[in-house]
Structure formats: C-alpha cells, structure tokens
Amino acid sequence: MSKPKVAFFDFTSCEGCQLTVVDSLQTHVDLLDAVEIVQFREAMTERGEDYVIAFIEGSCVRKSDEDRLKKIREQAVFVVALGACAHLGGVNAIRNRQTVDTVTEYVYGDSPAVRDDLLRVTPLARPIEAVIPVDVVLPGCPIEREEFVRVTKQLLQGRIPKLPDYPMCVECKLNENVCLYHRGQVCLGAITRAGCGAICPTYGDPCEGCRGLISNPNLDAMQSVLVENNLTADDIMARFTMFGTYQLMQREAQAEKA
Ligand code: SF4
Ligand code: SF4
Ligand code: SF4
C-alpha cells in the first residue's frame, strides 16, 4: 500500500523549524515510516511534486512567493503553516514599518546586486495565510517537536488538529514559576497561546508571544496587570512587536478605516 506523501517547503525563514522537524523525526521513526517525504530541501535532494500534506515554513516576502504558494495550495489537501514566520509573519515583519529601500540599505549598503534584488521584494513581509488558505498552524519560534508529531499523526488520520486555546500563564503556574511581573519584567503569557510548556518564563525570560494570541485574550485582565505594575499598554506593545508586527499593523489599518 502506498504511503501518504508529504512535502516541506521553505520561504523566508531561518530554517529552524525545519531543523526541529528533522530532529523530531530522528526519535519518531514510526512517523517517518508512515509517510513518504517527496520534497524537503533541508534534508534531501529529490523534488517530487505529488503530495497531500504541505508543510510551509517562512514568510511571503517576494513577489514570486505568491505564485509558488498558490501552486502548493492547488496540489495539497492540507496546508500546514510551520512556525511563527509562516503563521504570523513573525520576525520578518519587523521591517514592515520601514521601506524596503531603507532596511536594505541599512543591512547591505548600496551594492548594485542587492539593489536589483529589491525589485523582487514586496513592501510587507506576510504570513502565508495572507496569500492562501491554511488548514492547520504549528505555532512557535521554533515549533514544538512533540506538537509537530501529534499534529502530523492527526492529519494522517484525516483529522484537523486543535491547538491549546488557553493562555501561557496556565502552564507557567503548573510549573510553579514565580510570575515575572513580580520581578519587574513584562511578559505576554496572559494573552499568548499555551503549548510550549511556558519554556521562556520557566528559564527566567518573559514570553514574547511567538505562538500568537489565544482566540479570546482577556484584555481587561491584561490591563489590570499592567496597572498593578505601573506599566502601560505601550510597554506590552513594545514586546509584542517581536512576533506580532504584522497583526498590529493590520489592526491599525482597520482602525484607521473605521
Ligand atoms: S519561526 Fe523562528 S525558528 Fe521557525 S523559521 Fe521562523 S525564525 Fe526560524
Ligand atoms: S511569568 Fe508570564 S506566563 Fe508566567 S504567570 Fe507571569 S505573566 Fe503568566
Ligand atoms: S514562552 Fe512565549 S515566547 Fe517563549 S516559546 Fe512559549 S510562546 Fe514562545
């Protein structure tokens, strides 16, 4: 019996999520056995174009990315956004508040070769859902290896997986951490989707929201926490921009229209 065919694609990203996939498959050979991987540039040279599940890492930042994404969508039964770059736009979207010219000159100077490349870049770095419908998201920067295994197994059974939809603070409390607000830090745990085991606060670093917002964040409770700690919405927004710049700019644009 033929195995379900899966493919991995990379757009603009650091490839850390693909490396997490490679890492997780090394210890889940049952999953590796259950599928046929037909394309995975990070790990193999073959490039099959026949697949049912497409895992897509990275943001859409070039004009040519749009056609490539649409072609993948036409072929795949399930499209999975792999990691914060694909899911949210992520760190790539930090540059969206500047012009492409400005950021490129800052990073590369005025090399003519880079100037030519500019013509291929879109003004905004976008999550893939801004271009094509996405069936499933694997959030995080990078993704969670066990979540990748669970989600893939469910897709192979024809089920659409559900992500945790409660705040990171729940996992943080279960870990018996002292809340970082008591240490004078700003943390996004109260509005961020759980599922990483609150790894950052557990090691003393505030959550920066790489898994994105829960569907109904309790903004009143968040506001109370800020007030109690003599902080303002600006303090939390500054942290949110690490992964959420694209979403913030979308909200600002909608508010301007209203
Ligand atoms: S989500 Fe993070 S780890 Fe994954 S590709 Fe993007 S930057 Fe790299
Ligand atoms: S440290 Fe962050 S995640 Fe943990 S309880 Fe406090 S706000 Fe929530
Ligand atoms: S604690 Fe927050 S920033 Fe850290 S991995 Fe989890 S969601 Fe991402």
PDB file of C-alpha atoms and ligand atoms in Angstrom:
ATOM      1  CA  MET A   1       0.000   0.000   0.000  1.00  0.00           C
ATOM      2  CA  SER A   2       1.382   3.412  -0.885  1.00  0.00           C
ATOM      3  CA  LYS A   3       2.120   5.807   1.948  1.00  0.00           C
ATOM      4  CA  PRO A   4       0.712   9.353   2.206  1.00  0.00           C
ATOM      5  CA  LYS A   5       3.077  11.759   0.509  1.00  0.00           C
ATOM      6  CA  VAL A   6       4.221  14.847   2.363  1.00  0.00           C
ATOM      7  CA  ALA A   7       6.434  17.757   1.364  1.00  0.00           C
ATOM      8  CA  PHE A   8       8.255  20.537   3.197  1.00  0.00           C
ATOM      9  CA  PHE A   9       8.779  23.976   1.688  1.00  0.00           C
ATOM     10  CA  ASP A  10      10.824  26.914   2.861  1.00  0.00           C
ATOM     11  CA  PHE A  11      10.168  30.576   2.224  1.00  0.00           C
ATOM     12  CA  THR A  12      11.854  33.430   4.113  1.00  0.00           C
ATOM     13  CA  SER A  13      12.932  31.940   7.423  1.00  0.00           C
ATOM     14  CA  CYS A  14      15.944  30.849   9.442  1.00  0.00           C
ATOM     15  CA  GLU A  15      15.073  27.170   8.766  1.00  0.00           C
ATOM     16  CA  GLY A  16      14.996  26.458  12.497  1.00  0.00           C
ATOM     17  CA  CYS A  17      11.529  24.936  12.245  1.00  0.00           C
ATOM     18  CA  GLN A  18      12.657  22.523   9.531  1.00  0.00           C
ATOM     19  CA  LEU A  19      15.597  21.550  11.720  1.00  0.00           C
ATOM     20  CA  THR A  20      13.137  20.860  14.539  1.00  0.00           C
ATOM     21  CA  VAL A  21      11.240  18.547  12.162  1.00  0.00           C
ATOM     22  CA  VAL A  22      14.447  16.680  11.306  1.00  0.00           C
ATOM     23  CA  ASP A  23      15.253  16.441  14.999  1.00  0.00           C
ATOM     24  CA  SER A  24      11.806  15.106  15.920  1.00  0.00           C
ATOM     25  CA  LEU A  25      11.773  12.512  13.114  1.00  0.00           C
ATOM     26  CA  GLN A  26      15.031  11.060  14.432  1.00  0.00           C
ATOM     27  CA  THR A  27      13.231   9.980  17.585  1.00  0.00           C
ATOM     28  CA  HIS A  28       9.846   9.211  15.982  1.00  0.00           C
ATOM     29  CA  VAL A  29      10.806   6.720  13.321  1.00  0.00           C
ATOM     30  CA  ASP A  30       7.238   5.357  13.406  1.00  0.00           C
ATOM     31  CA  LEU A  31       6.085   8.628  11.875  1.00  0.00           C
ATOM     32  CA  LEU A  32       8.947   8.627   9.374  1.00  0.00           C
ATOM     33  CA  ASP A  33       7.911   5.099   8.407  1.00  0.00           C
ATOM     34  CA  ALA A  34       4.270   6.043   7.965  1.00  0.00           C
ATOM     35  CA  VAL A  35       4.834   8.665   5.246  1.00  0.00           C
ATOM     36  CA  GLU A  36       6.760   9.199   2.041  1.00  0.00           C
ATOM     37  CA  ILE A  37       8.579  12.521   2.055  1.00  0.00           C
ATOM     38  CA  VAL A  38       8.753  13.693  -1.549  1.00  0.00           C
ATOM     39  CA  GLN A  39      10.356  17.102  -1.056  1.00  0.00           C
ATOM     40  CA  PHE A  40      12.373  18.538   1.827  1.00  0.00           C
ATOM     41  CA  ARG A  41      15.280  20.738   0.695  1.00  0.00           C
ATOM     42  CA  GLU A  42      16.764  20.840   4.183  1.00  0.00           C
ATOM     43  CA  ALA A  43      17.184  17.059   4.253  1.00  0.00           C
ATOM     44  CA  MET A  44      17.160  15.568   0.727  1.00  0.00           C
ATOM     45  CA  THR A  45      17.789  16.397  -2.942  1.00  0.00           C
ATOM     46  CA  GLU A  46      14.698  14.779  -4.591  1.00  0.00           C
ATOM     47  CA  ARG A  47      11.853  17.120  -5.513  1.00  0.00           C
ATOM     48  CA  GLY A  48       8.557  15.288  -6.023  1.00  0.00           C
ATOM     49  CA  GLU A  49       5.516  17.396  -6.855  1.00  0.00           C
ATOM     50  CA  ASP A  50       2.851  14.880  -5.796  1.00  0.00           C
ATOM     51  CA  TYR A  51       1.869  15.326  -2.115  1.00  0.00           C
ATOM     52  CA  VAL A  52      -1.181  15.518   0.138  1.00  0.00           C
ATOM     53  CA  ILE A  53       0.283  17.433   3.087  1.00  0.00           C
ATOM     54  CA  ALA A  54       2.421  20.536   2.522  1.00  0.00           C
ATOM     55  CA  PHE A  55       4.337  21.942   5.478  1.00  0.00           C
ATOM     56  CA  ILE A  56       5.332  25.521   4.734  1.00  0.00           C
ATOM     57  CA  GLU A  57       7.995  27.349   6.719  1.00  0.00           C
ATOM     58  CA  GLY A  58       8.720  31.052   6.307  1.00  0.00           C
ATOM     59  CA  SER A  59       7.018  34.301   5.377  1.00  0.00           C
ATOM     60  CA  CYS A  60       5.939  35.543   1.976  1.00  0.00           C
ATOM     61  CA  VAL A  61       8.328  38.395   1.086  1.00  0.00           C
ATOM     62  CA  ARG A  62       8.935  38.170  -2.657  1.00  0.00           C
ATOM     63  CA  LYS A  63       6.525  38.699  -5.494  1.00  0.00           C
ATOM     64  CA  SER A  64       7.398  35.229  -6.837  1.00  0.00           C
ATOM     65  CA  ASP A  65       6.445  33.683  -3.455  1.00  0.00           C
ATOM     66  CA  GLU A  66       2.768  34.301  -4.166  1.00  0.00           C
ATOM     67  CA  ASP A  67       2.683  32.076  -7.270  1.00  0.00           C
ATOM     68  CA  ARG A  68       4.725  29.411  -5.541  1.00  0.00           C
ATOM     69  CA  LEU A  69       2.342  29.390  -2.560  1.00  0.00           C
ATOM     70  CA  LYS A  70      -0.705  29.182  -4.818  1.00  0.00           C
ATOM     71  CA  LYS A  71       0.799  26.244  -6.701  1.00  0.00           C
ATOM     72  CA  ILE A  72       1.430  24.393  -3.426  1.00  0.00           C
ATOM     73  CA  ARG A  73      -2.142  25.132  -2.309  1.00  0.00           C
ATOM     74  CA  GLU A  74      -3.555  23.708  -5.548  1.00  0.00           C
ATOM     75  CA  GLN A  75      -1.711  20.438  -5.013  1.00  0.00           C
ATOM     76  CA  ALA A  76      -2.044  19.849  -1.269  1.00  0.00           C
ATOM     77  CA  VAL A  77      -5.086  18.536   0.581  1.00  0.00           C
ATOM     78  CA  PHE A  78      -3.730  20.006   3.815  1.00  0.00           C
ATOM     79  CA  VAL A  79      -1.501  23.072   4.100  1.00  0.00           C
ATOM     80  CA  VAL A  80       0.280  23.489   7.421  1.00  0.00           C
ATOM     81  CA  ALA A  81       1.940  26.780   8.429  1.00  0.00           C
ATOM     82  CA  LEU A  82       5.165  25.687  10.098  1.00  0.00           C
ATOM     83  CA  GLY A  83       6.303  28.151  12.749  1.00  0.00           C
ATOM     84  CA  ALA A  84       5.855  31.829  13.536  1.00  0.00           C
ATOM     85  CA  CYS A  85       7.302  33.143  10.243  1.00  0.00           C
ATOM     86  CA  ALA A  86       4.621  31.307   8.248  1.00  0.00           C
ATOM     87  CA  HIS A  87       1.901  31.647  10.893  1.00  0.00           C
ATOM     88  CA  LEU A  88       2.312  35.313  11.885  1.00  0.00           C
ATOM     89  CA  GLY A  89       4.864  36.899   9.576  1.00  0.00           C
ATOM     90  CA  GLY A  90       6.997  36.752  12.711  1.00  0.00           C
ATOM     91  CA  VAL A  91      10.401  38.378  12.970  1.00  0.00           C
ATOM     92  CA  ASN A  92      10.456  39.033   9.223  1.00  0.00           C
ATOM     93  CA  ALA A  93       7.593  41.511   9.633  1.00  0.00           C
ATOM     94  CA  ILE A  94       9.588  43.760  11.993  1.00  0.00           C
ATOM     95  CA  ARG A  95      10.881  45.507   8.880  1.00  0.00           C
ATOM     96  CA  ASN A  96       7.343  46.317   7.696  1.00  0.00           C
ATOM     97  CA  ARG A  97       7.348  49.747   9.340  1.00  0.00           C
ATOM     98  CA  GLN A  98      10.291  50.796   7.139  1.00  0.00           C
ATOM     99  CA  THR A  99      10.519  50.941   3.379  1.00  0.00           C
ATOM    100  CA  VAL A 100      12.278  48.090   1.596  1.00  0.00           C
ATOM    101  CA  ASP A 101      14.902  50.633   0.429  1.00  0.00           C
ATOM    102  CA  THR A 102      15.646  51.777   3.968  1.00  0.00           C
ATOM    103  CA  VAL A 103      16.113  48.339   5.513  1.00  0.00           C
ATOM    104  CA  THR A 104      18.122  47.008   2.589  1.00  0.00           C
ATOM    105  CA  GLU A 105      20.484  49.948   2.603  1.00  0.00           C
ATOM    106  CA  TYR A 106      20.901  49.602   6.377  1.00  0.00           C
ATOM    107  CA  VAL A 107      21.812  45.919   6.098  1.00  0.00           C
ATOM    108  CA  TYR A 108      23.622  45.694   2.747  1.00  0.00           C
ATOM    109  CA  GLY A 109      24.740  49.195   1.829  1.00  0.00           C
ATOM    110  CA  ASP A 110      24.211  50.174  -1.802  1.00  0.00           C
ATOM    111  CA  SER A 111      25.540  47.082  -3.594  1.00  0.00           C
ATOM    112  CA  PRO A 112      24.091  47.084  -7.160  1.00  0.00           C
ATOM    113  CA  ALA A 113      23.365  43.340  -6.983  1.00  0.00           C
ATOM    114  CA  VAL A 114      21.250  43.832  -3.871  1.00  0.00           C
ATOM    115  CA  ARG A 115      19.504  46.824  -5.488  1.00  0.00           C
ATOM    116  CA  ASP A 116      18.354  44.505  -8.305  1.00  0.00           C
ATOM    117  CA  ASP A 117      17.033  42.037  -5.731  1.00  0.00           C
ATOM    118  CA  LEU A 118      14.910  44.796  -4.222  1.00  0.00           C
ATOM    119  CA  LEU A 119      12.662  44.698  -7.251  1.00  0.00           C
ATOM    120  CA  ARG A 120      11.639  41.204  -6.212  1.00  0.00           C
ATOM    121  CA  VAL A 121      10.687  42.084  -2.620  1.00  0.00           C
ATOM    122  CA  THR A 122       7.145  43.020  -1.532  1.00  0.00           C
ATOM    123  CA  PRO A 123       6.577  46.058   0.730  1.00  0.00           C
ATOM    124  CA  LEU A 124       5.288  43.828   3.549  1.00  0.00           C
ATOM    125  CA  ALA A 125       6.578  40.511   4.877  1.00  0.00           C
ATOM    126  CA  ARG A 126       3.371  38.488   5.316  1.00  0.00           C
ATOM    127  CA  PRO A 127       2.155  35.276   6.915  1.00  0.00           C
ATOM    128  CA  ILE A 128       1.236  32.687   4.302  1.00  0.00           C
ATOM    129  CA  GLU A 129      -2.452  32.961   5.232  1.00  0.00           C
ATOM    130  CA  ALA A 130      -2.374  36.455   3.711  1.00  0.00           C
ATOM    131  CA  VAL A 131      -1.938  34.705   0.341  1.00  0.00           C
ATOM    132  CA  ILE A 132      -3.510  31.225   0.568  1.00  0.00           C
ATOM    133  CA  PRO A 133      -5.952  29.412   2.909  1.00  0.00           C
ATOM    134  CA  VAL A 134      -4.168  27.472   5.657  1.00  0.00           C
ATOM    135  CA  ASP A 135      -5.710  24.363   7.247  1.00  0.00           C
ATOM    136  CA  VAL A 136      -3.505  23.966  10.298  1.00  0.00           C
ATOM    137  CA  VAL A 137      -0.963  26.056  12.168  1.00  0.00           C
ATOM    138  CA  LEU A 138       2.045  24.751  14.035  1.00  0.00           C
ATOM    139  CA  PRO A 139       2.929  27.825  16.088  1.00  0.00           C
ATOM    140  CA  GLY A 140       6.182  28.823  17.760  1.00  0.00           C
ATOM    141  CA  CYS A 141       9.688  30.008  17.031  1.00  0.00           C
ATOM    142  CA  PRO A 142      10.689  27.315  16.568  1.00  0.00           C
ATOM    143  CA  ILE A 143       7.798  24.837  16.507  1.00  0.00           C
ATOM    144  CA  GLU A 144       7.367  22.331  19.322  1.00  0.00           C
ATOM    145  CA  ARG A 145       8.744  18.961  18.229  1.00  0.00           C
ATOM    146  CA  GLU A 146       6.083  16.870  20.047  1.00  0.00           C
ATOM    147  CA  GLU A 147       3.323  19.103  18.725  1.00  0.00           C
ATOM    148  CA  PHE A 148       4.619  18.518  15.186  1.00  0.00           C
ATOM    149  CA  VAL A 149       4.422  14.751  15.718  1.00  0.00           C
ATOM    150  CA  ARG A 150       0.925  14.880  17.241  1.00  0.00           C
ATOM    151  CA  VAL A 151      -0.469  17.217  14.575  1.00  0.00           C
ATOM    152  CA  THR A 152       1.016  15.188  11.708  1.00  0.00           C
ATOM    153  CA  LYS A 153      -0.401  11.938  13.069  1.00  0.00           C
ATOM    154  CA  GLN A 154      -3.855  13.515  13.348  1.00  0.00           C
ATOM    155  CA  LEU A 155      -3.672  14.823   9.786  1.00  0.00           C
ATOM    156  CA  LEU A 156      -2.699  11.364   8.570  1.00  0.00           C
ATOM    157  CA  GLN A 157      -5.887  10.097  10.240  1.00  0.00           C
ATOM    158  CA  GLY A 158      -7.845  12.777   8.338  1.00  0.00           C
ATOM    159  CA  ARG A 159      -8.497  14.838  11.473  1.00  0.00           C
ATOM    160  CA  ILE A 160      -7.940  18.587  11.778  1.00  0.00           C
ATOM    161  CA  PRO A 161      -5.903  19.048  14.965  1.00  0.00           C
ATOM    162  CA  LYS A 162      -6.895  21.517  17.660  1.00  0.00           C
ATOM    163  CA  LEU A 163      -4.316  23.704  19.367  1.00  0.00           C
ATOM    164  CA  PRO A 164      -4.429  24.654  23.045  1.00  0.00           C
ATOM    165  CA  ASP A 165      -6.560  27.782  23.303  1.00  0.00           C
ATOM    166  CA  TYR A 166      -5.768  28.944  26.810  1.00  0.00           C
ATOM    167  CA  PRO A 167      -3.050  31.300  27.990  1.00  0.00           C
ATOM    168  CA  MET A 168       0.572  30.501  28.638  1.00  0.00           C
ATOM    169  CA  CYS A 169       0.111  31.575  32.280  1.00  0.00           C
ATOM    170  CA  VAL A 170      -1.691  28.252  32.910  1.00  0.00           C
ATOM    171  CA  GLU A 171       1.415  26.270  32.000  1.00  0.00           C
ATOM    172  CA  CYS A 172       3.605  28.735  33.846  1.00  0.00           C
ATOM    173  CA  LYS A 173       1.555  28.265  37.045  1.00  0.00           C
ATOM    174  CA  LEU A 174       1.648  24.481  36.633  1.00  0.00           C
ATOM    175  CA  ASN A 175       5.446  24.807  36.556  1.00  0.00           C
ATOM    176  CA  GLU A 176       5.179  26.709  39.874  1.00  0.00           C
ATOM    177  CA  ASN A 177       7.147  29.660  38.491  1.00  0.00           C
ATOM    178  CA  VAL A 178       7.228  32.997  40.256  1.00  0.00           C
ATOM    179  CA  CYS A 179       5.455  35.410  37.907  1.00  0.00           C
ATOM    180  CA  LEU A 180       7.970  37.657  36.163  1.00  0.00           C
ATOM    181  CA  TYR A 181       5.792  40.706  36.824  1.00  0.00           C
ATOM    182  CA  HIS A 182       6.829  40.267  40.473  1.00  0.00           C
ATOM    183  CA  ARG A 183      10.403  40.701  39.233  1.00  0.00           C
ATOM    184  CA  GLY A 184       9.688  43.887  37.318  1.00  0.00           C
ATOM    185  CA  GLN A 185       9.535  42.293  33.868  1.00  0.00           C
ATOM    186  CA  VAL A 186       6.866  42.494  31.138  1.00  0.00           C
ATOM    187  CA  CYS A 187       5.532  39.140  29.933  1.00  0.00           C
ATOM    188  CA  LEU A 188       2.925  38.279  27.276  1.00  0.00           C
ATOM    189  CA  GLY A 189       1.910  34.983  28.891  1.00  0.00           C
ATOM    190  CA  ALA A 190      -1.625  36.115  29.771  1.00  0.00           C
ATOM    191  CA  ILE A 191      -2.633  36.568  26.114  1.00  0.00           C
ATOM    192  CA  THR A 192      -0.351  34.064  24.346  1.00  0.00           C
ATOM    193  CA  ARG A 193      -1.429  30.597  23.226  1.00  0.00           C
ATOM    194  CA  ALA A 194      -0.113  27.838  25.508  1.00  0.00           C
ATOM    195  CA  GLY A 195       1.620  24.727  24.230  1.00  0.00           C
ATOM    196  CA  CYS A 196       5.336  25.319  24.710  1.00  0.00           C
ATOM    197  CA  GLY A 197       5.259  24.474  28.420  1.00  0.00           C
ATOM    198  CA  ALA A 198       5.941  28.146  29.259  1.00  0.00           C
ATOM    199  CA  ILE A 199       9.569  27.465  28.497  1.00  0.00           C
ATOM    200  CA  CYS A 200      10.729  31.087  28.496  1.00  0.00           C
ATOM    201  CA  PRO A 201       9.311  32.143  31.888  1.00  0.00           C
ATOM    202  CA  THR A 202      10.460  28.831  33.325  1.00  0.00           C
ATOM    203  CA  TYR A 203      14.031  29.860  32.465  1.00  0.00           C
ATOM    204  CA  GLY A 204      13.513  33.443  33.648  1.00  0.00           C
ATOM    205  CA  ASP A 205      12.785  35.107  30.300  1.00  0.00           C
ATOM    206  CA  PRO A 206       9.465  36.819  29.563  1.00  0.00           C
ATOM    207  CA  CYS A 207       7.149  35.323  26.948  1.00  0.00           C
ATOM    208  CA  GLU A 208       7.343  37.296  23.684  1.00  0.00           C
ATOM    209  CA  GLY A 209       4.287  35.719  22.120  1.00  0.00           C
ATOM    210  CA  CYS A 210       5.895  33.544  19.446  1.00  0.00           C
ATOM    211  CA  ARG A 211       2.871  31.206  19.475  1.00  0.00           C
ATOM    212  CA  GLY A 212       0.461  34.052  18.735  1.00  0.00           C
ATOM    213  CA  LEU A 213      -2.604  35.201  20.630  1.00  0.00           C
ATOM    214  CA  ILE A 214      -5.291  32.949  22.056  1.00  0.00           C
ATOM    215  CA  SER A 215      -8.624  33.414  20.280  1.00  0.00           C
ATOM    216  CA  ASN A 216     -10.233  35.393  23.119  1.00  0.00           C
ATOM    217  CA  PRO A 217      -7.456  37.177  25.013  1.00  0.00           C
ATOM    218  CA  ASN A 218      -8.692  38.723  28.252  1.00  0.00           C
ATOM    219  CA  LEU A 219      -7.549  42.263  27.550  1.00  0.00           C
ATOM    220  CA  ASP A 220      -9.252  43.643  30.682  1.00  0.00           C
ATOM    221  CA  ALA A 221      -7.265  41.255  32.892  1.00  0.00           C
ATOM    222  CA  MET A 222      -4.097  42.165  30.985  1.00  0.00           C
ATOM    223  CA  GLN A 223      -4.850  45.845  31.542  1.00  0.00           C
ATOM    224  CA  SER A 224      -5.317  45.241  35.294  1.00  0.00           C
ATOM    225  CA  VAL A 225      -1.945  43.501  35.493  1.00  0.00           C
ATOM    226  CA  LEU A 226      -0.310  46.439  33.742  1.00  0.00           C
ATOM    227  CA  VAL A 227      -1.950  48.980  36.054  1.00  0.00           C
ATOM    228  CA  GLU A 228      -0.984  46.968  39.161  1.00  0.00           C
ATOM    229  CA  ASN A 229       2.618  47.034  37.972  1.00  0.00           C
ATOM    230  CA  ASN A 230       2.713  50.710  36.961  1.00  0.00           C
ATOM    231  CA  LEU A 231       3.031  49.775  33.303  1.00  0.00           C
ATOM    232  CA  THR A 232       1.196  50.996  30.221  1.00  0.00           C
ATOM    233  CA  ALA A 233      -0.092  49.389  27.043  1.00  0.00           C
ATOM    234  CA  ASP A 234       2.998  50.788  25.280  1.00  0.00           C
ATOM    235  CA  ASP A 235       5.234  48.620  27.468  1.00  0.00           C
ATOM    236  CA  ILE A 236       3.472  45.474  26.347  1.00  0.00           C
ATOM    237  CA  MET A 237       3.191  46.586  22.703  1.00  0.00           C
ATOM    238  CA  ALA A 238       6.953  47.033  22.557  1.00  0.00           C
ATOM    239  CA  ARG A 239       7.349  43.353  23.433  1.00  0.00           C
ATOM    240  CA  PHE A 240       4.531  42.261  21.127  1.00  0.00           C
ATOM    241  CA  THR A 241       6.305  43.660  18.050  1.00  0.00           C
ATOM    242  CA  MET A 242       8.884  40.860  18.067  1.00  0.00           C
ATOM    243  CA  PHE A 243       6.413  38.418  16.510  1.00  0.00           C
ATOM    244  CA  GLY A 244       3.192  40.412  16.130  1.00  0.00           C
ATOM    245  CA  THR A 245       4.137  43.429  13.992  1.00  0.00           C
ATOM    246  CA  TYR A 246       2.111  42.243  11.007  1.00  0.00           C
ATOM    247  CA  GLN A 247      -1.022  41.749  13.158  1.00  0.00           C
ATOM    248  CA  LEU A 248      -0.540  45.113  14.904  1.00  0.00           C
ATOM    249  CA  MET A 249      -0.265  46.923  11.587  1.00  0.00           C
ATOM    250  CA  GLN A 250      -3.374  45.154  10.286  1.00  0.00           C
ATOM    251  CA  ARG A 251      -5.316  46.308  13.346  1.00  0.00           C
ATOM    252  CA  GLU A 252      -4.028  49.855  12.954  1.00  0.00           C
ATOM    253  CA  ALA A 253      -5.085  49.881   9.299  1.00  0.00           C
ATOM    254  CA  GLN A 254      -8.585  48.592  10.221  1.00  0.00           C
ATOM    255  CA  ALA A 255      -8.907  51.227  12.981  1.00  0.00           C
ATOM    256  CA  GLU A 256      -7.986  53.973  10.504  1.00  0.00           C
ATOM    257  CA  LYS A 257     -10.687  52.783   8.096  1.00  0.00           C
ATOM    258  CA  ALA A 258     -13.408  52.653  10.804  1.00  0.00           C
TER     259      ALA A 258
HETATM  260  S1  SF4 B   1       9.576  30.572  13.217  1.00  0.00           S
HETATM  261 FE1  SF4 B   1      11.563  31.030  14.186  1.00  0.00          FE
HETATM  262  S2  SF4 B   1      12.718  29.097  14.111  1.00  0.00           S
HETATM  263 FE2  SF4 B   1      10.986  28.922  12.647  1.00  0.00          FE
HETATM  264  S3  SF4 B   1      11.865  29.563  10.707  1.00  0.00           S
HETATM  265 FE3  SF4 B   1      10.931  31.389  11.617  1.00  0.00          FE
HETATM  266  S4  SF4 B   1      12.626  32.389  12.737  1.00  0.00           S
HETATM  267 FE4  SF4 B   1      13.261  30.302  12.301  1.00  0.00          FE
HETATM  268  S1  SF4 B   2       5.622  34.947  34.128  1.00  0.00           S
HETATM  269 FE1  SF4 B   2       4.384  35.376  32.312  1.00  0.00          FE
HETATM  270  S2  SF4 B   2       3.483  33.399  31.781  1.00  0.00           S
HETATM  271 FE2  SF4 B   2       4.192  33.250  33.889  1.00  0.00          FE
HETATM  272  S3  SF4 B   2       2.414  33.765  35.138  1.00  0.00           S
HETATM  273 FE3  SF4 B   2       3.604  35.649  34.831  1.00  0.00          FE
HETATM  274  S4  SF4 B   2       2.658  36.630  33.039  1.00  0.00           S
HETATM  275 FE4  SF4 B   2       1.990  34.478  33.057  1.00  0.00          FE
HETATM  276  S1  SF4 B   3       7.052  31.202  26.366  1.00  0.00           S
HETATM  277 FE1  SF4 B   3       6.212  32.589  24.812  1.00  0.00          FE
HETATM  278  S2  SF4 B   3       7.985  33.293  23.611  1.00  0.00           S
HETATM  279 FE2  SF4 B   3       8.628  31.504  24.819  1.00  0.00          FE
HETATM  280  S3  SF4 B   3       8.369  29.756  23.426  1.00  0.00           S
HETATM  281 FE3  SF4 B   3       6.472  29.930  24.620  1.00  0.00          FE
HETATM  282  S4  SF4 B   3       5.124  31.257  23.383  1.00  0.00           S
HETATM  283 FE4  SF4 B   3       7.184  31.490  22.582  1.00  0.00          FE
END
